[in-house]
Amino acid sequence: KNVNAYEPIQVDSQNIARELRHLFLQKSWQPLSDQLTAYIQLLSQQENGLSQIRSFSLELIATLSSECSRQNLPLESALSAPDMLQILSAPSWQDISAATLHLVSGMMEMQTSQHSNNNHHLIEMSKVYIDEHLQDSTLCLETVSEAIGLSKSYFCDLFHKTESISFSNYLKNLRIEKSKELLRNTNLKVFEVADAVGFSNVKYF
């Protein structure tokens, strides 16, 4: 509602806004902060600079808010009423810039936190799937990544980053630990234990 009260920006605002949105989605805080500050400073040197800065800041917040909504992020925890008021009424471009950066920073932190939680959830899902299919000797990176809806390469990197161990080593270690447990606590024969934990080659086991 407030955007229309300010004059449109003439200095390549669309390209800047696109670049800032891209940096936001990439979670590249420092480049985003530097570029936004530099652009606001540039606008401050123009006629009606404050009006243009207010307009640009509001449009940017609206764009990034839409991205957060699209990701089902809880915006109310990131959008600060004092910061919005600062953008609308602050007498200097520095104050407007600081308020805008604070809002964008809050949204980015929320996005990063949510992304981290989602990644953790996906890895936990994969580990449950591995446990349930451990007996399957064909169980591999590709089948697990497909089961949780990720590409093979992305899942491989994510698993290693989250668990600090490669998928293949995790699977091998898990099978060995399950084997030790079965050998200690059951009367299963060696070949039966091997089969129960997914080793297709009994001699190798």
mmCIF file of C-alpha atoms in Angstrom:
data_model
loop_
_atom_site.group_PDB
_atom_site.id
_atom_site.type_symbol
_atom_site.label_atom_id
_atom_site.label_comp_id
_atom_site.label_asym_id
_atom_site.label_seq_id
_atom_site.Cartn_x
_atom_site.Cartn_y
_atom_site.Cartn_z
ATOM 1 C CA LYS A 1 0.000 0.000 0.000
ATOM 2 C CA ASN A 2 2.856 2.356 0.701
ATOM 3 C CA VAL A 3 4.901 1.672 -2.412
ATOM 4 C CA ASN A 4 2.677 3.803 -4.639
ATOM 5 C CA ALA A 5 3.310 6.829 -2.455
ATOM 6 C CA TYR A 6 6.886 7.026 -3.669
ATOM 7 C CA GLU A 7 8.339 7.867 -7.044
ATOM 8 C CA PRO A 8 9.666 5.070 -9.295
ATOM 9 C CA ILE A 9 13.390 4.393 -9.424
ATOM 10 C CA GLN A 10 15.279 5.137 -12.603
ATOM 11 C CA VAL A 11 18.707 3.629 -11.909
ATOM 12 C CA ASP A 12 18.541 0.030 -13.177
ATOM 13 C CA SER A 13 16.454 -1.047 -10.200
ATOM 14 C CA GLN A 14 15.056 -4.169 -11.841
ATOM 15 C CA ASN A 15 18.466 -5.701 -12.524
ATOM 16 C CA ILE A 16 19.647 -4.827 -9.025
ATOM 17 C CA ALA A 17 16.520 -6.325 -7.486
ATOM 18 C CA ARG A 18 16.975 -9.526 -9.502
ATOM 19 C CA GLU A 19 20.589 -9.819 -8.414
ATOM 20 C CA LEU A 20 19.700 -9.226 -4.758
ATOM 21 C CA ARG A 21 16.957 -11.862 -4.954
ATOM 22 C CA HIS A 22 19.451 -14.302 -6.461
ATOM 23 C CA LEU A 23 21.974 -13.623 -3.678
ATOM 24 C CA PHE A 24 19.213 -14.062 -1.105
ATOM 25 C CA LEU A 25 18.252 -17.461 -2.495
ATOM 26 C CA GLN A 26 21.948 -18.418 -2.579
ATOM 27 C CA LYS A 27 22.242 -17.285 1.061
ATOM 28 C CA SER A 28 25.209 -15.074 0.103
ATOM 29 C CA TRP A 29 24.882 -12.505 2.856
ATOM 30 C CA GLN A 30 28.038 -10.417 2.454
ATOM 31 C CA PRO A 31 27.706 -9.819 -1.320
ATOM 32 C CA LEU A 32 24.020 -9.008 -0.814
ATOM 33 C CA SER A 33 24.777 -6.593 2.016
ATOM 34 C CA ASP A 34 27.549 -4.857 0.051
ATOM 35 C CA GLN A 35 25.496 -4.524 -3.117
ATOM 36 C CA LEU A 36 22.361 -3.297 -1.362
ATOM 37 C CA THR A 37 24.300 -0.703 0.633
ATOM 38 C CA ALA A 38 26.128 0.533 -2.461
ATOM 39 C CA TYR A 39 22.889 0.828 -4.441
ATOM 40 C CA ILE A 40 21.078 2.715 -1.683
ATOM 41 C CA GLN A 41 24.050 5.056 -1.390
ATOM 42 C CA LEU A 42 23.870 5.648 -5.148
ATOM 43 C CA LEU A 43 20.176 6.466 -4.934
ATOM 44 C CA SER A 44 20.832 8.893 -2.087
ATOM 45 C CA GLN A 45 22.804 11.102 -4.485
ATOM 46 C CA GLN A 46 19.842 11.588 -6.798
ATOM 47 C CA GLU A 47 16.981 14.017 -6.696
ATOM 48 C CA ASN A 48 14.174 12.648 -4.490
ATOM 49 C CA GLY A 49 16.696 10.081 -3.313
ATOM 50 C CA LEU A 50 14.961 9.267 -0.018
ATOM 51 C CA SER A 51 11.666 8.577 -1.771
ATOM 52 C CA GLN A 52 13.381 6.268 -4.238
ATOM 53 C CA ILE A 53 15.243 4.486 -1.451
ATOM 54 C CA ARG A 54 12.029 3.944 0.510
ATOM 55 C CA SER A 55 10.306 2.630 -2.612
ATOM 56 C CA PHE A 56 13.145 0.301 -3.518
ATOM 57 C CA SER A 57 13.473 -1.018 0.041
ATOM 58 C CA LEU A 58 9.750 -1.743 0.302
ATOM 59 C CA GLU A 59 9.689 -3.502 -3.058
ATOM 60 C CA LEU A 60 12.728 -5.584 -2.112
ATOM 61 C CA ILE A 61 11.187 -6.604 1.221
ATOM 62 C CA ALA A 62 7.967 -7.534 -0.605
ATOM 63 C CA THR A 63 9.888 -9.656 -3.135
ATOM 64 C CA LEU A 64 11.914 -11.496 -0.514
ATOM 65 C CA SER A 65 8.812 -11.950 1.651
ATOM 66 C CA SER A 66 7.121 -13.656 -1.297
ATOM 67 C CA GLU A 67 10.096 -16.002 -1.591
ATOM 68 C CA CYS A 68 9.848 -16.825 2.111
ATOM 69 C CA SER A 69 6.105 -17.440 1.804
ATOM 70 C CA ARG A 70 6.746 -19.733 -1.157
ATOM 71 C CA GLN A 71 9.069 -21.751 1.095
ATOM 72 C CA ASN A 72 6.403 -21.814 3.859
ATOM 73 C CA LEU A 73 8.641 -19.904 6.250
ATOM 74 C CA PRO A 74 7.103 -18.138 9.290
ATOM 75 C CA LEU A 75 7.488 -14.523 8.168
ATOM 76 C CA GLU A 76 6.069 -12.995 11.333
ATOM 77 C CA SER A 77 9.240 -13.955 13.189
ATOM 78 C CA ALA A 78 11.441 -12.060 10.721
ATOM 79 C CA LEU A 79 9.446 -8.959 9.800
ATOM 80 C CA SER A 80 10.036 -6.361 12.481
ATOM 81 C CA ALA A 81 7.464 -3.579 12.792
ATOM 82 C CA PRO A 82 10.072 -1.051 14.063
ATOM 83 C CA ASP A 83 12.248 -1.746 11.031
ATOM 84 C CA MET A 84 9.309 -1.290 8.661
ATOM 85 C CA LEU A 85 8.468 1.971 10.397
ATOM 86 C CA GLN A 86 12.094 3.048 10.039
ATOM 87 C CA ILE A 87 11.980 2.417 6.285
ATOM 88 C CA LEU A 88 8.798 4.474 5.973
ATOM 89 C CA SER A 89 9.797 7.436 8.127
ATOM 90 C CA ALA A 90 13.548 7.565 8.827
ATOM 91 C CA PRO A 91 15.073 10.947 7.859
ATOM 92 C CA SER A 92 18.366 9.587 6.467
ATOM 93 C CA TRP A 93 19.319 7.000 3.865
ATOM 94 C CA GLN A 94 21.705 5.395 6.370
ATOM 95 C CA ASP A 95 18.826 4.652 8.752
ATOM 96 C CA ILE A 96 16.687 3.248 5.953
ATOM 97 C CA SER A 97 19.596 1.131 4.748
ATOM 98 C CA ALA A 98 20.231 -0.244 8.249
ATOM 99 C CA ALA A 99 16.566 -1.128 8.744
ATOM 100 C CA THR A 100 16.359 -2.799 5.329
ATOM 101 C CA LEU A 101 19.524 -4.815 5.962
ATOM 102 C CA HIS A 102 18.223 -5.880 9.355
ATOM 103 C CA LEU A 103 14.982 -7.156 7.840
ATOM 104 C CA VAL A 104 16.741 -8.959 4.989
ATOM 105 C CA SER A 105 19.220 -10.483 7.448
ATOM 106 C CA GLY A 106 16.353 -11.814 9.578
ATOM 107 C CA MET A 107 14.671 -13.408 6.577
ATOM 108 C CA MET A 108 17.938 -14.949 5.414
ATOM 109 C CA GLU A 109 18.674 -16.419 8.856
ATOM 110 C CA MET A 110 15.186 -17.889 8.945
ATOM 111 C CA GLN A 111 15.682 -19.334 5.450
ATOM 112 C CA THR A 112 19.066 -20.817 6.386
ATOM 113 C CA SER A 113 17.706 -22.309 9.597
ATOM 114 C CA GLN A 114 14.737 -23.842 7.800
ATOM 115 C CA HIS A 115 16.996 -25.206 5.077
ATOM 116 C CA SER A 116 19.234 -26.809 7.689
ATOM 117 C CA ASN A 117 16.229 -28.357 9.448
ATOM 118 C CA ASN A 118 14.908 -29.701 6.144
ATOM 119 C CA ASN A 119 18.285 -31.224 5.298
ATOM 120 C CA HIS A 120 18.499 -32.867 8.713
ATOM 121 C CA HIS A 121 14.996 -34.272 8.263
ATOM 122 C CA LEU A 122 15.893 -35.712 4.833
ATOM 123 C CA ILE A 123 19.009 -37.420 6.196
ATOM 124 C CA GLU A 124 17.019 -38.883 9.085
ATOM 125 C CA MET A 125 14.495 -40.185 6.545
ATOM 126 C CA SER A 126 17.309 -41.792 4.569
ATOM 127 C CA LYS A 127 18.681 -43.503 7.678
ATOM 128 C CA VAL A 128 15.263 -44.924 8.499
ATOM 129 C CA TYR A 129 14.984 -46.203 4.934
ATOM 130 C CA ILE A 130 18.443 -47.804 5.178
ATOM 131 C CA ASP A 131 17.505 -49.559 8.444
ATOM 132 C CA GLU A 132 14.303 -50.901 6.910
ATOM 133 C CA HIS A 133 16.067 -52.208 3.779
ATOM 134 C CA LEU A 134 19.394 -53.273 5.256
ATOM 135 C CA GLN A 135 18.796 -56.903 4.270
ATOM 136 C CA ASP A 136 18.610 -55.889 0.601
ATOM 137 C CA SER A 137 22.065 -56.545 -0.860
ATOM 138 C CA THR A 138 21.297 -54.180 -3.757
ATOM 139 C CA LEU A 139 20.742 -51.241 -1.402
ATOM 140 C CA CYS A 140 22.906 -48.375 -2.621
ATOM 141 C CA LEU A 141 23.255 -44.608 -2.799
ATOM 142 C CA GLU A 142 21.049 -44.396 -5.857
ATOM 143 C CA THR A 143 18.110 -46.336 -4.404
ATOM 144 C CA VAL A 144 18.157 -44.373 -1.143
ATOM 145 C CA SER A 145 18.435 -40.951 -2.846
ATOM 146 C CA GLU A 146 15.574 -41.887 -5.156
ATOM 147 C CA ALA A 147 13.458 -43.015 -2.204
ATOM 148 C CA ILE A 148 13.708 -39.622 -0.488
ATOM 149 C CA GLY A 149 13.411 -37.597 -3.697
ATOM 150 C CA LEU A 150 16.936 -36.191 -4.112
ATOM 151 C CA SER A 151 19.434 -36.448 -6.939
ATOM 152 C CA LYS A 152 22.236 -38.958 -6.399
ATOM 153 C CA SER A 153 25.014 -36.342 -6.376
ATOM 154 C CA TYR A 154 23.167 -33.902 -4.090
ATOM 155 C CA PHE A 155 22.261 -36.655 -1.631
ATOM 156 C CA CYS A 156 25.859 -37.920 -1.631
ATOM 157 C CA ASP A 157 27.220 -34.472 -0.739
ATOM 158 C CA LEU A 158 24.461 -33.756 1.779
ATOM 159 C CA PHE A 159 24.907 -37.087 3.556
ATOM 160 C CA HIS A 160 28.652 -36.639 3.874
ATOM 161 C CA LYS A 161 28.275 -33.043 5.065
ATOM 162 C CA THR A 162 25.606 -33.940 7.653
ATOM 163 C CA GLU A 163 27.026 -37.226 8.958
ATOM 164 C CA SER A 164 30.766 -36.564 8.434
ATOM 165 C CA ILE A 165 31.088 -39.965 6.749
ATOM 166 C CA SER A 166 30.503 -41.149 3.203
ATOM 167 C CA PHE A 167 27.301 -43.032 2.424
ATOM 168 C CA SER A 168 29.160 -46.221 1.443
ATOM 169 C CA ASN A 169 31.190 -46.251 4.677
ATOM 170 C CA TYR A 170 28.075 -45.516 6.738
ATOM 171 C CA LEU A 171 26.242 -48.441 5.118
ATOM 172 C CA LYS A 172 29.205 -50.809 5.542
ATOM 173 C CA ASN A 173 29.715 -49.825 9.196
ATOM 174 C CA LEU A 174 26.008 -50.199 9.927
ATOM 175 C CA ARG A 175 25.962 -53.696 8.415
ATOM 176 C CA ILE A 176 29.014 -54.707 10.447
ATOM 177 C CA GLU A 177 27.513 -53.393 13.698
ATOM 178 C CA LYS A 178 24.217 -55.206 13.028
ATOM 179 C CA SER A 179 26.201 -58.362 12.233
ATOM 180 C CA LYS A 180 28.115 -58.186 15.519
ATOM 181 C CA GLU A 181 24.851 -57.743 17.389
ATOM 182 C CA LEU A 182 23.288 -60.789 15.699
ATOM 183 C CA LEU A 183 26.395 -62.944 16.215
ATOM 184 C CA ARG A 184 26.475 -62.052 19.922
ATOM 185 C CA ASN A 185 22.790 -62.358 20.696
ATOM 186 C CA THR A 186 21.343 -65.025 18.384
ATOM 187 C CA ASN A 187 22.044 -68.603 17.296
ATOM 188 C CA LEU A 188 21.983 -67.703 13.605
ATOM 189 C CA LYS A 189 24.609 -69.309 11.429
ATOM 190 C CA VAL A 190 27.218 -67.059 9.841
ATOM 191 C CA PHE A 191 25.656 -67.266 6.382
ATOM 192 C CA GLU A 192 22.251 -66.404 7.891
ATOM 193 C CA VAL A 193 23.688 -63.332 9.584
ATOM 194 C CA ALA A 194 25.358 -62.272 6.346
ATOM 195 C CA ASP A 195 22.046 -62.585 4.527
ATOM 196 C CA ALA A 196 20.179 -60.726 7.287
ATOM 197 C CA VAL A 197 22.358 -57.634 6.963
ATOM 198 C CA GLY A 198 22.694 -57.546 3.172
ATOM 199 C CA PHE A 199 26.041 -59.218 2.484
ATOM 200 C CA SER A 200 25.482 -61.250 -0.677
ATOM 201 C CA ASN A 201 28.945 -62.852 -0.569
ATOM 202 C CA VAL A 202 29.279 -65.042 2.521
ATOM 203 C CA LYS A 203 33.020 -65.601 2.031
ATOM 204 C CA TYR A 204 33.569 -61.845 1.881
ATOM 205 C CA PHE A 205 31.464 -61.408 5.006
#
